[in-house]
Amino acid sequence: SAVISQKPSRDICQRGTSLTIQCQVDSQVTMMFWYRQQPGQSLTLIATANQGSEATYESGFVIDKFPISRPNLTFSTLTVSNMSPEDSSIYLCSVDLTGSYEQYFGPGTRLTVT
Amino acid sequence: AQTVTQSQPEMSVQEAETVTLSCTYDTSESDYYLFWYKQPPSRQMILVIRQEAYKQQNATENRFSVNFQKAAKSFSLKISDSQLGDAAMYFCAYFGNEKLTFGTGTRLTIIP
């Protein structure tokens, strides 16, 4: 297993502002993933972030709204831009540690937009 | 597109008893992976068990086991000797086409 941390753990933000969420892993991984979990809902994949290439976004998610950086093999950021109350969710990062398709998740960031 | 269906929004079980959570999925692929994740109130997603589609043998991890029926596209989770710490949301997930697709979840309550 690995230790996966996220910062911040929670935040309350004003609409129209942006928040950058950090995900740090204590070992090098090729693939990192960002998910959104809206209140009372399941997890939805936002994008896959591989080091050295542009993130791949799922249908319904665009780079202008959710820009992602992946500067090295242990770190990634997700920015939620121009926030609205509908962006209030838990945002989780995950990693595929071994290439065995198992994903391990960070503790999540609870975002509330007012 | 793959879909994952969990038809039981909520389940409850007496402590020390056995409970089975249901999951079905839809796919045209022959090679894929299936998972059960647990999300307690702390919101941490915890991998419970995995099953490779090419394996006929059902996966087992201590008190957790699955009943994998590939032809029926069914993947249920059995929890034996239920404990208070098993209370959580349980999500079934399918991995194919380089992505993980989750079901809507089943909230499991353990009755002391």
Tab-separated table of C-alpha atoms in Angstrom:
chain	number	residue	atom	x	y	z
A	1	SER	CA	0.000	0.000	0.000
A	2	ALA	CA	0.987	3.665	0.043
A	3	VAL	CA	0.290	6.793	1.993
A	4	ILE	CA	-1.833	9.211	-0.015
A	5	SER	CA	-2.512	12.648	1.380
A	6	GLN	CA	-4.715	15.480	0.203
A	7	LYS	CA	-4.713	19.135	1.086
A	8	PRO	CA	-6.890	20.789	2.168
A	9	SER	CA	-9.091	18.256	3.911
A	10	ARG	CA	-12.006	20.664	3.685
A	11	ASP	CA	-12.720	24.214	2.649
A	12	ILE	CA	-15.565	26.657	2.361
A	13	CYS	CA	-15.263	28.961	-0.628
A	14	GLN	CA	-17.134	31.837	-2.148
A	15	ARG	CA	-18.746	31.395	-5.539
A	16	GLY	CA	-16.656	32.674	-8.416
A	17	THR	CA	-13.354	31.832	-6.759
A	18	SER	CA	-10.991	28.907	-7.434
A	19	LEU	CA	-9.518	26.246	-5.191
A	20	THR	CA	-6.505	24.060	-5.840
A	21	ILE	CA	-6.447	20.617	-4.229
A	22	GLN	CA	-3.161	18.807	-3.791
A	23	CYS	CA	-2.571	15.070	-3.833
A	24	GLN	CA	0.721	13.617	-2.612
A	25	VAL	CA	1.814	9.971	-2.714
A	26	ASP	CA	4.764	8.527	-0.838
A	27	SER	CA	5.855	6.394	-3.782
A	28	GLN	CA	6.182	6.934	-7.514
A	29	VAL	CA	3.113	6.088	-9.546
A	30	THR	CA	2.378	6.404	-13.224
A	31	MET	CA	-1.354	6.942	-13.132
A	32	MET	CA	-3.279	9.248	-10.836
A	33	PHE	CA	-6.999	9.848	-10.959
A	34	TRP	CA	-9.343	12.560	-9.768
A	35	TYR	CA	-12.946	11.834	-8.757
A	36	ARG	CA	-15.905	13.879	-7.641
A	37	GLN	CA	-18.465	12.605	-5.146
A	38	GLN	CA	-21.499	14.828	-4.938
A	39	PRO	CA	-23.528	14.741	-1.700
A	40	GLY	CA	-25.087	11.335	-1.190
A	41	GLN	CA	-23.858	10.131	-4.574
A	42	SER	CA	-21.326	7.719	-5.960
A	43	LEU	CA	-17.899	8.573	-7.341
A	44	THR	CA	-17.515	9.976	-10.840
A	45	LEU	CA	-14.176	10.073	-12.618
A	46	ILE	CA	-13.131	13.597	-13.599
A	47	ALA	CA	-9.833	12.849	-15.304
A	48	THR	CA	-6.788	10.637	-15.482
A	49	ALA	CA	-3.435	12.328	-14.958
A	50	ASN	CA	-0.259	10.711	-16.240
A	51	GLN	CA	3.081	12.329	-15.604
A	52	GLY	CA	4.475	14.085	-18.641
A	53	SER	CA	1.267	14.246	-20.615
A	54	GLU	CA	-1.977	16.172	-20.643
A	55	ALA	CA	-4.733	14.896	-18.429
A	56	THR	CA	-7.517	12.919	-20.071
A	57	TYR	CA	-10.947	14.236	-19.140
A	58	GLU	CA	-14.183	12.294	-18.954
A	59	SER	CA	-17.348	13.394	-20.683
A	60	GLY	CA	-18.893	16.330	-18.869
A	61	PHE	CA	-15.617	17.627	-17.453
A	62	VAL	CA	-13.456	20.215	-19.193
A	63	ILE	CA	-9.945	21.499	-18.650
A	64	ASP	CA	-11.027	25.121	-18.243
A	65	LYS	CA	-13.181	24.196	-15.268
A	66	PHE	CA	-10.930	21.505	-13.752
A	67	PRO	CA	-7.303	22.136	-14.754
A	68	ILE	CA	-4.945	19.417	-13.556
A	69	SER	CA	-1.199	19.432	-13.123
A	70	ARG	CA	1.071	16.406	-12.787
A	71	PRO	CA	4.612	17.741	-12.409
A	72	ASN	CA	6.180	14.498	-11.159
A	73	LEU	CA	5.451	10.893	-10.258
A	74	THR	CA	4.337	11.623	-6.680
A	75	PHE	CA	2.224	14.749	-6.937
A	76	SER	CA	-0.826	16.171	-8.688
A	77	THR	CA	-3.179	19.107	-8.296
A	78	LEU	CA	-6.783	19.641	-9.292
A	79	THR	CA	-8.157	23.159	-9.503
A	80	VAL	CA	-11.869	23.814	-9.311
A	81	SER	CA	-12.318	27.097	-11.163
A	82	ASN	CA	-15.007	29.762	-11.025
A	83	MET	CA	-16.877	27.785	-8.421
A	84	SER	CA	-20.630	27.638	-8.002
A	85	PRO	CA	-22.691	25.913	-5.286
A	86	GLU	CA	-23.097	22.947	-7.647
A	87	ASP	CA	-19.371	22.263	-7.232
A	88	SER	CA	-19.906	21.438	-3.555
A	89	SER	CA	-18.636	17.870	-3.368
A	90	ILE	CA	-15.942	15.623	-2.043
A	91	TYR	CA	-12.977	15.486	-4.389
A	92	LEU	CA	-10.778	12.408	-4.179
A	93	CYS	CA	-7.534	11.448	-5.805
A	94	SER	CA	-6.499	7.867	-6.331
A	95	VAL	CA	-3.482	6.005	-7.640
A	96	ASP	CA	-2.796	2.719	-9.322
A	97	LEU	CA	0.180	1.554	-7.291
A	98	THR	CA	1.198	-1.594	-9.072
A	99	GLY	CA	-0.374	-1.506	-12.507
A	100	SER	CA	-2.753	-4.183	-11.279
A	101	TYR	CA	-5.822	-1.951	-11.757
A	102	GLU	CA	-6.376	-1.619	-8.018
A	103	GLN	CA	-6.844	2.008	-7.067
A	104	TYR	CA	-6.024	3.393	-3.663
A	105	PHE	CA	-7.664	6.597	-2.564
A	106	GLY	CA	-6.678	9.681	-0.675
A	107	PRO	CA	-8.819	10.860	2.242
A	108	GLY	CA	-10.722	13.340	0.092
A	109	THR	CA	-11.308	17.085	0.168
A	110	ARG	CA	-14.741	18.266	1.214
A	111	LEU	CA	-15.564	21.462	-0.665
A	112	THR	CA	-18.498	23.686	0.167
A	113	VAL	CA	-19.275	26.625	-2.110
A	114	THR	CA	-21.475	29.390	-0.727
B	1	ALA	CA	-20.382	2.338	-21.838
B	2	GLN	CA	-20.103	0.172	-18.796
B	3	THR	CA	-22.760	0.473	-16.123
B	4	VAL	CA	-22.773	-0.860	-12.588
B	5	THR	CA	-26.035	-1.377	-10.712
B	6	GLN	CA	-26.522	-1.809	-6.996
B	7	SER	CA	-30.200	-2.379	-6.411
B	8	GLN	CA	-30.105	-2.219	-2.614
B	9	PRO	CA	-29.749	1.371	-1.393
B	10	GLU	CA	-29.748	0.202	2.226
B	11	MET	CA	-29.199	-3.062	4.062
B	12	SER	CA	-29.026	-3.966	7.725
B	13	VAL	CA	-27.724	-7.023	9.538
B	14	GLN	CA	-27.448	-8.198	13.086
B	15	GLU	CA	-23.967	-8.238	14.514
B	16	ALA	CA	-22.258	-11.624	13.947
B	17	GLU	CA	-24.690	-12.545	11.158
B	18	THR	CA	-24.041	-12.796	7.431
B	19	VAL	CA	-25.162	-10.319	4.796
B	20	THR	CA	-24.940	-10.295	1.005
B	21	LEU	CA	-24.759	-7.133	-1.076
B	22	SER	CA	-25.772	-7.366	-4.726
B	23	CYS	CA	-24.127	-5.894	-7.794
B	24	THR	CA	-24.708	-6.348	-11.499
B	25	TYR	CA	-22.849	-4.788	-14.382
B	26	ASP	CA	-23.129	-4.428	-18.097
B	27	THR	CA	-20.184	-4.798	-20.433
B	28	SER	CA	-19.254	-6.168	-23.826
B	29	GLU	CA	-15.674	-6.852	-22.768
B	30	SER	CA	-14.373	-10.263	-21.803
B	31	ASP	CA	-11.389	-9.129	-19.740
B	32	TYR	CA	-11.996	-6.787	-16.829
B	33	TYR	CA	-11.704	-6.424	-13.082
B	34	LEU	CA	-14.292	-6.016	-10.377
B	35	PHE	CA	-13.903	-4.482	-6.951
B	36	TRP	CA	-15.789	-3.782	-3.773
B	37	TYR	CA	-14.893	-0.625	-1.889
B	38	LYS	CA	-16.009	0.429	1.563
B	39	GLN	CA	-16.537	4.068	2.562
B	40	PRO	CA	-17.108	4.613	6.292
B	41	PRO	CA	-18.267	7.992	7.634
B	42	SER	CA	-14.654	9.161	7.569
B	43	ARG	CA	-15.162	9.162	3.738
B	44	GLN	CA	-11.927	7.213	3.176
B	45	MET	CA	-12.408	4.761	0.299
B	46	ILE	CA	-11.044	1.360	1.312
B	47	LEU	CA	-10.495	-1.509	-1.100
B	48	VAL	CA	-12.226	-4.596	0.274
B	49	ILE	CA	-11.768	-7.242	-2.411
B	50	ARG	CA	-11.012	-7.695	-6.109
B	51	GLN	CA	-11.933	-10.258	-8.729
B	52	GLU	CA	-10.331	-10.822	-12.111
B	53	ALA	CA	-12.887	-11.762	-14.766
B	54	TYR	CA	-10.663	-14.502	-16.177
B	55	LYS	CA	-10.596	-16.315	-12.847
B	56	GLN	CA	-13.435	-18.710	-12.128
B	57	GLN	CA	-12.550	-19.016	-8.462
B	58	ASN	CA	-14.340	-16.572	-6.227
B	59	ALA	CA	-12.101	-14.178	-4.305
B	60	THR	CA	-11.961	-14.323	-0.515
B	61	GLU	CA	-10.421	-11.930	2.012
B	62	ASN	CA	-10.959	-13.070	5.579
B	63	ARG	CA	-14.660	-12.461	6.361
B	64	PHE	CA	-15.342	-11.038	2.902
B	65	SER	CA	-16.062	-13.201	-0.128
B	66	VAL	CA	-17.640	-12.701	-3.515
B	67	ASN	CA	-19.981	-14.695	-5.701
B	68	PHE	CA	-18.867	-13.921	-9.253
B	69	GLN	CA	-21.203	-15.109	-11.980
B	70	LYS	CA	-19.635	-13.954	-15.249
B	71	ALA	CA	-22.398	-15.129	-17.562
B	72	ALA	CA	-25.009	-13.394	-15.440
B	73	LYS	CA	-22.741	-10.339	-14.977
B	74	SER	CA	-23.281	-10.537	-11.256
B	75	PHE	CA	-20.781	-9.791	-8.497
B	76	SER	CA	-22.167	-10.000	-4.964
B	77	LEU	CA	-20.279	-9.430	-1.717
B	78	LYS	CA	-20.833	-11.639	1.307
B	79	ILE	CA	-19.785	-10.401	4.724
B	80	SER	CA	-19.629	-13.117	7.369
B	81	ASP	CA	-19.633	-12.582	11.134
B	82	SER	CA	-20.627	-8.929	10.686
B	83	GLN	CA	-18.923	-6.482	13.024
B	84	LEU	CA	-19.825	-2.946	14.065
B	85	GLY	CA	-16.831	-1.674	12.118
B	86	ASP	CA	-18.352	-3.011	8.912
B	87	ALA	CA	-20.954	-0.233	8.944
B	88	ALA	CA	-20.311	1.859	5.846
B	89	MET	CA	-21.308	2.589	2.273
B	90	TYR	CA	-20.235	-0.231	-0.016
B	91	PHE	CA	-19.531	0.486	-3.656
B	92	CYS	CA	-19.189	-2.078	-6.383
B	93	ALA	CA	-16.796	-1.013	-9.144
B	94	TYR	CA	-15.889	-2.218	-12.614
B	95	PHE	CA	-12.517	-1.592	-14.230
B	96	GLY	CA	-12.399	-1.623	-17.999
B	97	ASN	CA	-11.222	0.694	-20.787
B	98	GLU	CA	-8.692	2.195	-18.389
B	99	LYS	CA	-11.299	3.555	-16.012
B	100	LEU	CA	-13.117	2.612	-12.860
B	101	THR	CA	-16.916	2.866	-12.895
B	102	PHE	CA	-18.766	2.798	-9.588
B	103	GLY	CA	-22.240	1.687	-8.653
B	104	THR	CA	-24.540	3.890	-6.611
B	105	GLY	CA	-23.662	2.212	-3.348
B	106	THR	CA	-25.369	0.273	-0.557
B	107	ARG	CA	-25.474	1.669	2.949
B	108	LEU	CA	-24.883	-1.148	5.424
B	109	THR	CA	-26.057	-0.789	9.014
B	110	ILE	CA	-24.938	-3.204	11.707
B	111	ILE	CA	-27.473	-3.808	14.472
B	112	PRO	CA	-25.834	-4.555	17.837
